[in-house]
Coordinates of C-alpha atoms in Angstrom, one line a residue:
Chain Z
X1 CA 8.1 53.8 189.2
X2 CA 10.2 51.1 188.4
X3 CA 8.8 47.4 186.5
X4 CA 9.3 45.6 189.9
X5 CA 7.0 48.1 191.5
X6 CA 5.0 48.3 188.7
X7 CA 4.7 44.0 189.0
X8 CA 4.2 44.5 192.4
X9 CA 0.7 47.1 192.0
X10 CA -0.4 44.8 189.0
X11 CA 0.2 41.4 191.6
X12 CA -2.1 43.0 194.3
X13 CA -4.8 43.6 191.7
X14 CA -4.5 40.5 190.1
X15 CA -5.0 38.6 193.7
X16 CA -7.8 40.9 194.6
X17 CA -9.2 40.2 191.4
X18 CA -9.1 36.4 191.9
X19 CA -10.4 36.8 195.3
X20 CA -13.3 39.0 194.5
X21 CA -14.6 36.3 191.4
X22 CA -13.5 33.2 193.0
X23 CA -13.7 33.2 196.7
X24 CA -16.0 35.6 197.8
X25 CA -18.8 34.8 195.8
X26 CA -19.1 31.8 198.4
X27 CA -20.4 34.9 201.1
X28 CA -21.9 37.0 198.5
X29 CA -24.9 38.6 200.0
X30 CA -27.5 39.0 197.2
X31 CA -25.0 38.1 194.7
X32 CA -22.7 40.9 195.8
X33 CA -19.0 41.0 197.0
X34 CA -17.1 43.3 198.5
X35 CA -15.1 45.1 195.5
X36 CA -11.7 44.3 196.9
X37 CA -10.1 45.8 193.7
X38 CA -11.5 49.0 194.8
X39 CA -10.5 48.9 197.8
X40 CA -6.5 48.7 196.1
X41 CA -7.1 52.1 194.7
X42 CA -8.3 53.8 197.2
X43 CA -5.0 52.2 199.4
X44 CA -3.2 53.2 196.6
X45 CA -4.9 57.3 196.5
X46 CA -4.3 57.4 200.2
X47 CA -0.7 56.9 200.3
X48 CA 0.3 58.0 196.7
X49 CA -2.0 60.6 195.7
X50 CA -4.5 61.3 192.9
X51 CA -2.2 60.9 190.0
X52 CA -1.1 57.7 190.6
X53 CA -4.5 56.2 191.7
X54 CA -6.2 57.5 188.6
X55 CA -3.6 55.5 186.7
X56 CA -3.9 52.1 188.8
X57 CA -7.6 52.6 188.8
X58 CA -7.6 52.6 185.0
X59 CA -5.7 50.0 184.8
X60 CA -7.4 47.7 187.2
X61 CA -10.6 48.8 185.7
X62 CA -9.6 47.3 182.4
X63 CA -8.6 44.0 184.5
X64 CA -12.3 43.8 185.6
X65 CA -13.7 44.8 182.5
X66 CA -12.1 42.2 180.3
X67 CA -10.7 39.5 182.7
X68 CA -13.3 36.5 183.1
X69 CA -16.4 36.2 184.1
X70 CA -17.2 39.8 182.8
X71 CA -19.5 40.5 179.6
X72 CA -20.2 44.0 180.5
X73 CA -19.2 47.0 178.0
X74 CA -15.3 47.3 178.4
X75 CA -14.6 50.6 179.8
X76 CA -17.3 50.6 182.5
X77 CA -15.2 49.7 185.7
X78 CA -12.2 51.4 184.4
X79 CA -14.1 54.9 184.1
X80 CA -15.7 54.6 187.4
X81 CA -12.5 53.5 189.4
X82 CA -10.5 56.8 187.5
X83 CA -13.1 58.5 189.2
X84 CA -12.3 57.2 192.5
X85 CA -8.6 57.8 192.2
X86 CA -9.1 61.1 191.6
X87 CA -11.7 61.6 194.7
X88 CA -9.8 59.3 196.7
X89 CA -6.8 60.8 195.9
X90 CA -8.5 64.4 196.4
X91 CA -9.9 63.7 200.0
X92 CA -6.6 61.9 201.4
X93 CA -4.0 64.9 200.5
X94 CA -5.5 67.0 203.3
X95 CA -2.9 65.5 206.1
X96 CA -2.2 62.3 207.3
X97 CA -5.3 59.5 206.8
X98 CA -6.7 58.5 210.1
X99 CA -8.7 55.5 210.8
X100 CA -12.1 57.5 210.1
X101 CA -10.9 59.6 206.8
X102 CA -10.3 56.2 205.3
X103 CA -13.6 54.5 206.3
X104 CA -15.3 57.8 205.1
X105 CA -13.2 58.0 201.6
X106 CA -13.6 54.1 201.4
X107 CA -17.0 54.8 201.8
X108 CA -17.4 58.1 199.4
X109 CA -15.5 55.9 196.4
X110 CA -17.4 53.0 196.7
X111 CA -20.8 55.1 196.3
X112 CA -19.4 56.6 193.8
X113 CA -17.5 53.6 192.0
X114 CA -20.4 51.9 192.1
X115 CA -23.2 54.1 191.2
X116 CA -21.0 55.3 188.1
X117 CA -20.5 51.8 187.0
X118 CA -24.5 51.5 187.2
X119 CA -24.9 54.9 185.8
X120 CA -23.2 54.0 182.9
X121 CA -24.5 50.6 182.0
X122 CA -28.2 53.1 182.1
X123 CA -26.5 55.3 179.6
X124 CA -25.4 52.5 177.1
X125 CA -28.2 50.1 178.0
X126 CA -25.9 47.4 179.5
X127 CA -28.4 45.9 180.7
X128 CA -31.5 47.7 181.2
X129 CA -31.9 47.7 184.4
X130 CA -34.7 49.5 187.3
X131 CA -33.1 52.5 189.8
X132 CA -34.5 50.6 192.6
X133 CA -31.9 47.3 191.8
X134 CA -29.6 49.2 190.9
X135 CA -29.8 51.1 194.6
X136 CA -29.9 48.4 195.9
X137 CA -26.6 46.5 194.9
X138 CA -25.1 50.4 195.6
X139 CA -25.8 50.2 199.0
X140 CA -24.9 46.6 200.1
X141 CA -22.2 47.3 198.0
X142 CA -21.1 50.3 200.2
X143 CA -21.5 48.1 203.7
X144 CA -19.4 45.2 202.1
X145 CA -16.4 47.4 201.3
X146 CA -16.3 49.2 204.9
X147 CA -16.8 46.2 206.7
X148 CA -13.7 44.9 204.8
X149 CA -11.8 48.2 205.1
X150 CA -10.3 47.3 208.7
X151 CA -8.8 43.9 206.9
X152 CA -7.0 45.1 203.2
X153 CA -6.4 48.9 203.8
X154 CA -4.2 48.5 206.6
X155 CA -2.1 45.5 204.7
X156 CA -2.8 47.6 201.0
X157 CA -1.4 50.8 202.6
X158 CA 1.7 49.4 203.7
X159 CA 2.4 47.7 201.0
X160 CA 2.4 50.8 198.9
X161 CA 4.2 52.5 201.4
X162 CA 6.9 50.1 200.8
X163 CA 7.3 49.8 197.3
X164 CA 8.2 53.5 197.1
X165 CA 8.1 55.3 200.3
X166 CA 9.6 58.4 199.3
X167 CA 7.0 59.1 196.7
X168 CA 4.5 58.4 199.9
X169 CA 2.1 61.7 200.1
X170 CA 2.6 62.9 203.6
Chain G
X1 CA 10.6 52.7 207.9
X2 CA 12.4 55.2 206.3
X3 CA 11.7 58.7 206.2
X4 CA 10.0 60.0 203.4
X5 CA 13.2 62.7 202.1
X6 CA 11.7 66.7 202.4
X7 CA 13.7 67.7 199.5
X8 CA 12.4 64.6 197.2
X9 CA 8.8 65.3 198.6
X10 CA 8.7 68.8 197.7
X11 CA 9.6 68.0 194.2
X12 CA 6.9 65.6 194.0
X13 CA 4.8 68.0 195.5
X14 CA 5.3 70.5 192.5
X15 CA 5.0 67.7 190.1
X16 CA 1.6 67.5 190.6
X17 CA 0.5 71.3 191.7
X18 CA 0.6 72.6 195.0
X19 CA -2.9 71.6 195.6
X20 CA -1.7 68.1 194.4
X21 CA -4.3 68.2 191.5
X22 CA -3.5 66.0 189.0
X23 CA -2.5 67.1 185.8
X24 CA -5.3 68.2 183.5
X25 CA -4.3 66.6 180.7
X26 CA -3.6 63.2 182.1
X27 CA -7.5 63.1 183.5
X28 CA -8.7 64.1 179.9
X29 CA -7.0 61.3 178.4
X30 CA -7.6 58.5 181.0
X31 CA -10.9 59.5 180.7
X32 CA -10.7 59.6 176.5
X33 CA -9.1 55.7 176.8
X34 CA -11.9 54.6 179.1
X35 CA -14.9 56.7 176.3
X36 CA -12.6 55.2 173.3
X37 CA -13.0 51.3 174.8
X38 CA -16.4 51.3 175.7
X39 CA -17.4 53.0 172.3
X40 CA -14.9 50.2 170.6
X41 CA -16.8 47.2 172.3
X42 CA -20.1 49.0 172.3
X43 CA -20.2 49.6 168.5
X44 CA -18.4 46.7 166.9
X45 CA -20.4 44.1 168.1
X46 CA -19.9 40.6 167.6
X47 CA -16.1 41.1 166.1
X48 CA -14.8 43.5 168.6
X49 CA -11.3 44.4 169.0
X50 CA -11.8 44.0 172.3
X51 CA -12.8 40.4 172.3
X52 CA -9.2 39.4 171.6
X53 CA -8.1 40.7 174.5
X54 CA -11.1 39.3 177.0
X55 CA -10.0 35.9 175.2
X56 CA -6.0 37.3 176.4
X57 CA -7.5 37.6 179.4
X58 CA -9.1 34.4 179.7
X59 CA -6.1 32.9 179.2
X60 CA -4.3 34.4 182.2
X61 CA -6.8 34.5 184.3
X62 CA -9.2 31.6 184.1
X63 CA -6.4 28.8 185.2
X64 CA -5.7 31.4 188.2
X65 CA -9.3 31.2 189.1
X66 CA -9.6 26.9 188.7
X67 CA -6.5 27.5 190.7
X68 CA -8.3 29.6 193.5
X69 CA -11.6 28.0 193.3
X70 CA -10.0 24.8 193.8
X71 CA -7.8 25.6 197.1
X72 CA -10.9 27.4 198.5
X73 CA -13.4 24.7 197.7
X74 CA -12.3 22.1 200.5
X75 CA -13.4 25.1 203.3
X76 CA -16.2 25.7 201.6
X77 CA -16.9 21.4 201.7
X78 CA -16.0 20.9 205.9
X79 CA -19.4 20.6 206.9
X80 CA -19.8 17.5 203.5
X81 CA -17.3 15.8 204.5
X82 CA -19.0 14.6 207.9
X83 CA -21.7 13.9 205.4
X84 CA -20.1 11.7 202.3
X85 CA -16.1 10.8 201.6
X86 CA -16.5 13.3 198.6
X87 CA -14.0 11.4 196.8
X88 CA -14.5 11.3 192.8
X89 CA -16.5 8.0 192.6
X90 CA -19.5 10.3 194.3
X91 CA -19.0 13.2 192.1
X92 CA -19.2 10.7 189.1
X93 CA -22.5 9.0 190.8
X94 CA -23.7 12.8 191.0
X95 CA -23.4 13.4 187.7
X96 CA -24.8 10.2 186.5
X97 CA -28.0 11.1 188.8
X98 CA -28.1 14.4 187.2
X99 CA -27.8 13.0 183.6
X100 CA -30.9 10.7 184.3
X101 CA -32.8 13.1 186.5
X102 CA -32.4 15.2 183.4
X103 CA -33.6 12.8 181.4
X104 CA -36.6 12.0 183.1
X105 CA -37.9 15.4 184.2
X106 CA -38.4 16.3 180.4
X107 CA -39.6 13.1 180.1
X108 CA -42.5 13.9 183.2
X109 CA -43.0 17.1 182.5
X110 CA -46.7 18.3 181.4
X111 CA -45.8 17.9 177.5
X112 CA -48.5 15.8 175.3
X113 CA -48.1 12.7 175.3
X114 CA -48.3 12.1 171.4
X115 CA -46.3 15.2 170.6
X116 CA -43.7 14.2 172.4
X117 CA -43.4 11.0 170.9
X118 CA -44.1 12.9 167.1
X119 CA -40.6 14.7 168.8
X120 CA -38.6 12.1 169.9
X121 CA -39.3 10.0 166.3
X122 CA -38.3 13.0 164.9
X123 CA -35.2 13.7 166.5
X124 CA -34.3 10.1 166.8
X125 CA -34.5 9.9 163.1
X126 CA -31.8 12.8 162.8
X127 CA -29.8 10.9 165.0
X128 CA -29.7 13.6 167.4
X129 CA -31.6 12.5 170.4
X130 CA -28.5 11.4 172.6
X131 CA -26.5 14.6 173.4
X132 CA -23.6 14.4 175.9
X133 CA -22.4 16.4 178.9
X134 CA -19.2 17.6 179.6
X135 CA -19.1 17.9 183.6
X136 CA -17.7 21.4 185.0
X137 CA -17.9 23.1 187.9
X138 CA -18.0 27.3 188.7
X139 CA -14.9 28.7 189.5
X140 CA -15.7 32.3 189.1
X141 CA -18.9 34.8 189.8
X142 CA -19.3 38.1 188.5
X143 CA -20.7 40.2 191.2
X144 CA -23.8 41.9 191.4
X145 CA -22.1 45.0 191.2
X146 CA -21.2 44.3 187.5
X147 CA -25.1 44.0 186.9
X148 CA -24.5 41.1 184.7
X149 CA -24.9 37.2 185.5
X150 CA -22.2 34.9 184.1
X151 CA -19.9 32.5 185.6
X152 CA -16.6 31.0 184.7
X153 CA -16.4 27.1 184.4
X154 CA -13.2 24.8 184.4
X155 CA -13.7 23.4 181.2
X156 CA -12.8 25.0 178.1
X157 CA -12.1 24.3 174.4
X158 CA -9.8 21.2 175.5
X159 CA -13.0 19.6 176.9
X160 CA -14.9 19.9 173.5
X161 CA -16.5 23.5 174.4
X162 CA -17.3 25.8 172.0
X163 CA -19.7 29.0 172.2
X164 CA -22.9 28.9 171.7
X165 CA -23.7 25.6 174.1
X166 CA -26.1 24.8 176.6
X167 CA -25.1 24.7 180.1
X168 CA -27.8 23.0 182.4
X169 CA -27.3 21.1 186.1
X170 CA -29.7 18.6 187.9
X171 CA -32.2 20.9 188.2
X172 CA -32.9 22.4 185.1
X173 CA -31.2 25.3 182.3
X174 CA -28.5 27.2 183.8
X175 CA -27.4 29.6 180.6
X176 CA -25.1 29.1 177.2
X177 CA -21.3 29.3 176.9
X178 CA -20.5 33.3 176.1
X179 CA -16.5 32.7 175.3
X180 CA -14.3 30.0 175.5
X181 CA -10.4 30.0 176.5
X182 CA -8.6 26.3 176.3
X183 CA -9.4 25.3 180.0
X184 CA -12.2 27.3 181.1
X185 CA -15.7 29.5 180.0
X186 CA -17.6 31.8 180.1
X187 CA -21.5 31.1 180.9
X188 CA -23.8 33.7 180.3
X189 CA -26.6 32.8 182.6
X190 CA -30.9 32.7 182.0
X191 CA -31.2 34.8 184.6
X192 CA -28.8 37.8 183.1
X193 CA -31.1 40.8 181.4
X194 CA -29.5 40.2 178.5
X195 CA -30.4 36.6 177.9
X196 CA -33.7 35.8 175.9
X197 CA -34.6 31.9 175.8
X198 CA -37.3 30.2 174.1
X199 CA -39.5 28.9 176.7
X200 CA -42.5 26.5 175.8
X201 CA -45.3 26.3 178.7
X202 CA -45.4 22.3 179.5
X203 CA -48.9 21.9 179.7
X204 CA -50.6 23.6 176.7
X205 CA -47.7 24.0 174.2
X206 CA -47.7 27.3 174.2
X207 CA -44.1 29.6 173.3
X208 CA -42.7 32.3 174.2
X209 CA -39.7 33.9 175.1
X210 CA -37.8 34.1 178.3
X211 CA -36.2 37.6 179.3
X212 CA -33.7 37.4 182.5
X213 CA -34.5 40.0 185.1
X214 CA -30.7 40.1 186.0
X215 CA -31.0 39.7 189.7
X216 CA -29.0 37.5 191.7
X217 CA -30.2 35.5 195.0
X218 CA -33.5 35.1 196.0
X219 CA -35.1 37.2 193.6
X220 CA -33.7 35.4 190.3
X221 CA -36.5 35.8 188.4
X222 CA -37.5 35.4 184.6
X223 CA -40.2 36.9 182.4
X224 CA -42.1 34.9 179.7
X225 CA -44.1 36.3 176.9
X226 CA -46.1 34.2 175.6
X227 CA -46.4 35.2 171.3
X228 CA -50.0 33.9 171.1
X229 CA -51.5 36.9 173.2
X230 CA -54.8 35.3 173.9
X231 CA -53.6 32.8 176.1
X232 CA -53.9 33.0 179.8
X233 CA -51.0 30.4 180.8
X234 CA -51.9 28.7 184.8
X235 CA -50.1 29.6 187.7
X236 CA -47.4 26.2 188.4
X237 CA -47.2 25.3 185.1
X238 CA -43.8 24.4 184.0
X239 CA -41.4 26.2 181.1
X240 CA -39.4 24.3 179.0
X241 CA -36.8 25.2 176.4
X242 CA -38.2 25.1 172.9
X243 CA -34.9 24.4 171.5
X244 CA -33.1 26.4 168.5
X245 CA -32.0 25.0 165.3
X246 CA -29.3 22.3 165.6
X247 CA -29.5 22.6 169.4
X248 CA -27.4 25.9 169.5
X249 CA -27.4 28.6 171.7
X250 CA -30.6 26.1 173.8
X251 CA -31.2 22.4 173.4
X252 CA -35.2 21.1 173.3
X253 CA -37.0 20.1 176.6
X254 CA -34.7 21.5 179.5
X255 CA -36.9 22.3 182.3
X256 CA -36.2 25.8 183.5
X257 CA -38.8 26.7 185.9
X258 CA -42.8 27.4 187.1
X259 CA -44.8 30.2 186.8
X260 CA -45.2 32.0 189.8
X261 CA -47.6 35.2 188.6
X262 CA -49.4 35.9 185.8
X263 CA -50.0 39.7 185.0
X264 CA -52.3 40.7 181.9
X265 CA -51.1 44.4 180.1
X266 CA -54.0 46.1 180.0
X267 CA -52.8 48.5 177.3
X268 CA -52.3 46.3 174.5
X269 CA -53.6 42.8 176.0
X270 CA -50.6 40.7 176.2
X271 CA -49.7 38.4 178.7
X272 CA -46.4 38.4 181.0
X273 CA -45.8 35.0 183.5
X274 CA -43.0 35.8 186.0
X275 CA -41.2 32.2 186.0
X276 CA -39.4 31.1 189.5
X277 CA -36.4 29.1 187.9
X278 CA -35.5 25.4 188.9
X279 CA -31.7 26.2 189.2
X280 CA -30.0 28.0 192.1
X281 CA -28.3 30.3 190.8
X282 CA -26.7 31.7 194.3
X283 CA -25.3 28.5 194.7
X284 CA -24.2 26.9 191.4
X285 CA -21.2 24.6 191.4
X286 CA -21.3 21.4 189.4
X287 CA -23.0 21.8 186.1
X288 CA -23.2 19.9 182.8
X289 CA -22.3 21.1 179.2
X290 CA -24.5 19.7 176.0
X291 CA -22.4 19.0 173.9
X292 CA -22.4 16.2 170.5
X293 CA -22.1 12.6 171.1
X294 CA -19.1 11.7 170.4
X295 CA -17.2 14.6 171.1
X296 CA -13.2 14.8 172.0
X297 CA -12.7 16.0 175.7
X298 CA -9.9 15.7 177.6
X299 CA -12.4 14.6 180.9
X300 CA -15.1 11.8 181.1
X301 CA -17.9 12.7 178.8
X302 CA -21.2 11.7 179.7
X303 CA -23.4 10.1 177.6
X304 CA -27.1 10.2 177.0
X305 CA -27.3 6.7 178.0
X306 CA -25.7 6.9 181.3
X307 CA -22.6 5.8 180.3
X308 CA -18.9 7.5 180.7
X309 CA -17.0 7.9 177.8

């Protein structure tokens, strides 16, 4: 992995990032977004594998963790989307992704990304906060992400497919 | 496309195991550097490490956001602009509005008569009873997801923010500056389950304190205890800010909402009010930051008198 592509994987987290805090809060249902970052590193565990989306998902979870508005405990985002690029990455080496193995992994990861982020904020108290909310925002969460799937997968995939297609797992 | 090359593939494939698990030790250590971070911010507190680097952050990221937030903003104004020219002269006459509706809604709300006056004698006599507001508007939301309520705002330490500062808009208390980069902040706001205010009930003079519930949209909701136990306060009433000592984190008499319900602990007798807030917090955009008369900004300042400065 060479800088450029390195810039390039850092770019489309950046602009999801932006996206996610300044654009889609204006059709945030309940206050919640689709987590478009995520959705980056599970493109990125499709086509590249565990190992590489466990790395861009740390990374990316620092992003969210630090970059503004967040006041959260650093560390939160970035443990839960390591998670997902290893489940991700896990679920998409068996063959080649079809249109319902990456709704279902979309799916799967943002559960999981999303109830270990709230998991986590129980453990350290950050904030304390009722199962029932935190459920709640879980689950819209989870319908945000795979209604989007059809719209930054397909553009995500491709793009990591191009930056280095003979690393691409298939 | 090209072909993905077998040979090349295969030697990828070994590098991470036949079953293409990834290397042990690489998901012990991401998972160390994620434990190390949060135990870094968790522990340290106030002088984190790690509060360097969300100021870094900041730095990059918040003029990205004004960026964003100001292409996406004229979609998100279509359906105003059949209503007003939205041209700057409005947004000034908005804020002036604000400033005065501000103004007079501490002014009107259910505080004694005489104790306010005893107040405003007082705090005319420091000098202190004109504070002005540095206009801003929301470029950024965290998301629910993140189970914490704060916003970024366009204005920053060039516009004569600093932490610690109340941020209100024409409807009432909106939350106090967390962080500041030059051009933009970071608002924490009331509603956010870490945020504790000092509310004082308008009609009987009552305090207490104000603990967000941290949920966004409809159900943004606060809690106030009252610290005199015995008192029952009435449904409607409103909650003010009691203030803090030299007007920092909250300034005195910002409205910030009604009661709504009233629930007595039967276990050890206290009282808990569940307060609807004025502010919408689903759909904050322009908002106001106290700061001291007289302050350097780089933008209009408004002043407690009405006038731009």
């Amino acid at each position: 992995m060479n800088p450029l592509r390195a810039l390039l994987a850092a770019l489309a987290v950046s602009v999801a990032l932006v996206l996610q805090v300044s654009v889609f809060p204006y059709v945030a249902w309940q206050g919640v977004v689709p987590n478009l970052v995520l959705l980056v590193v599970v493109g990125a565990a499709v086509v590249r594998g565990a190992q590489f989306a466990m790395v861009l998902g740390f990374a990316a979870g620092v992003l969210l963790d630090l970059a503004p508005p967040a006041d959260h405990v650093a560390g939160r985002w970035a443990l839960a989307f390591v998670l997902v690029g290893y489940v991700a990455g896990r679920v998409a080496q068996h063959g080649r992704p079809t249109a319902t193995t990456v709704l279902a992994t979309v799916a799967a990861s943002s559960f999981l990304g999303t109830s270990l982020f709230a998991l986590s904020g129980l453990v350290l108290r950050d904030p304390p906060l009722t199962i029932p909310d935190l459920l709640q925002v879980v689950l819209v969460s989870v319908v945000w992400d795979v209604v989007l799937t059809p719209f930054v997968l397909p553009l995500v995939m491709t793009m990591f497919h191009r930056i280095e297609p003979e690393r691409a797992v298939q | 496309m090209r072909r993905p090359d077998l040979g090349r593939e295969r030697r990828w494939r070994t590098d991470v195991g036949s079953s293409g698990q990834p290397p042990r030790a690489l998901v012990v250590a991401l998972v160390l550097a994620c434990a190390t971070l949060m135990t870094l911010d968790r522990s340290t507190g106030d002088s984190s490490p790690v509060d360097g680097a969300r100021r870094a952050m900041g730095e990059v990221y918040g003029p990205v956001e004004v960026g964003a937030a100001g292409a996406v903003r004229p979609f998100v104004a279509i359906p105003e602009w059949f209503r007003s020219r939205g041209d700057m002269r409005d947004e000034i006459d908005e804020l002036e509005a604000e400033n005065a509706a501000l103004r007079s809604s501490v002014n009107t709300s259910g505080y004694d008569r005489n104790k306010l006056a005893e107040y405003d004698g007082l705090t005319a006599a420091a000098g202190t009873l004109g504070y002005a507001l540095v206009p801003a508007r929301v470029v950024g939301m965290g998301p629910s997801q993140s189970f914490s309520s704060t916003v970024t705002i366009d204005a920053g330490a060039s516009s004569g923010l600093s932490p610690d500062m109340t941020v209100v808009n024409n409807d009432g208390l909106v939350g106090r500056v967390l962080r500041v980069t030059r051009t933009t902040a970071t608002v924490l706001l009331v509603i956010d389950a870490d945020s504790v205010v000092g509310g004082r009930v308008g009609d009987s003079m009552e305090i207490g304190m104000l603990h967000g519930r941290g949920v966004l949209g409809d159900e943004g909701r606060l809690d106030l205890e009252l610290i005199d136990q015995s008192v029952v306060p009435a449904r409607g009433d409103s909650v003010v800010t009691w203030g803090s000592e030299s007007g920092a984190p909250y300034v005195s008499g910002v409205p910030v909402g009604s009661i709504s319900k009233v629930f007595a602990n039967v276990r050890d007798g206290s009282q808990r009010a569940v307060i609807d807030p004025f502010v919408d917090f689903g759909a904050l955009d322009l908002v106001g930051v106290v700061v001291p008369s007289g302050t350097e900004s780089d933008r209009a300042v408004i002043e407690a008198d009405g006038s731009l400065q």
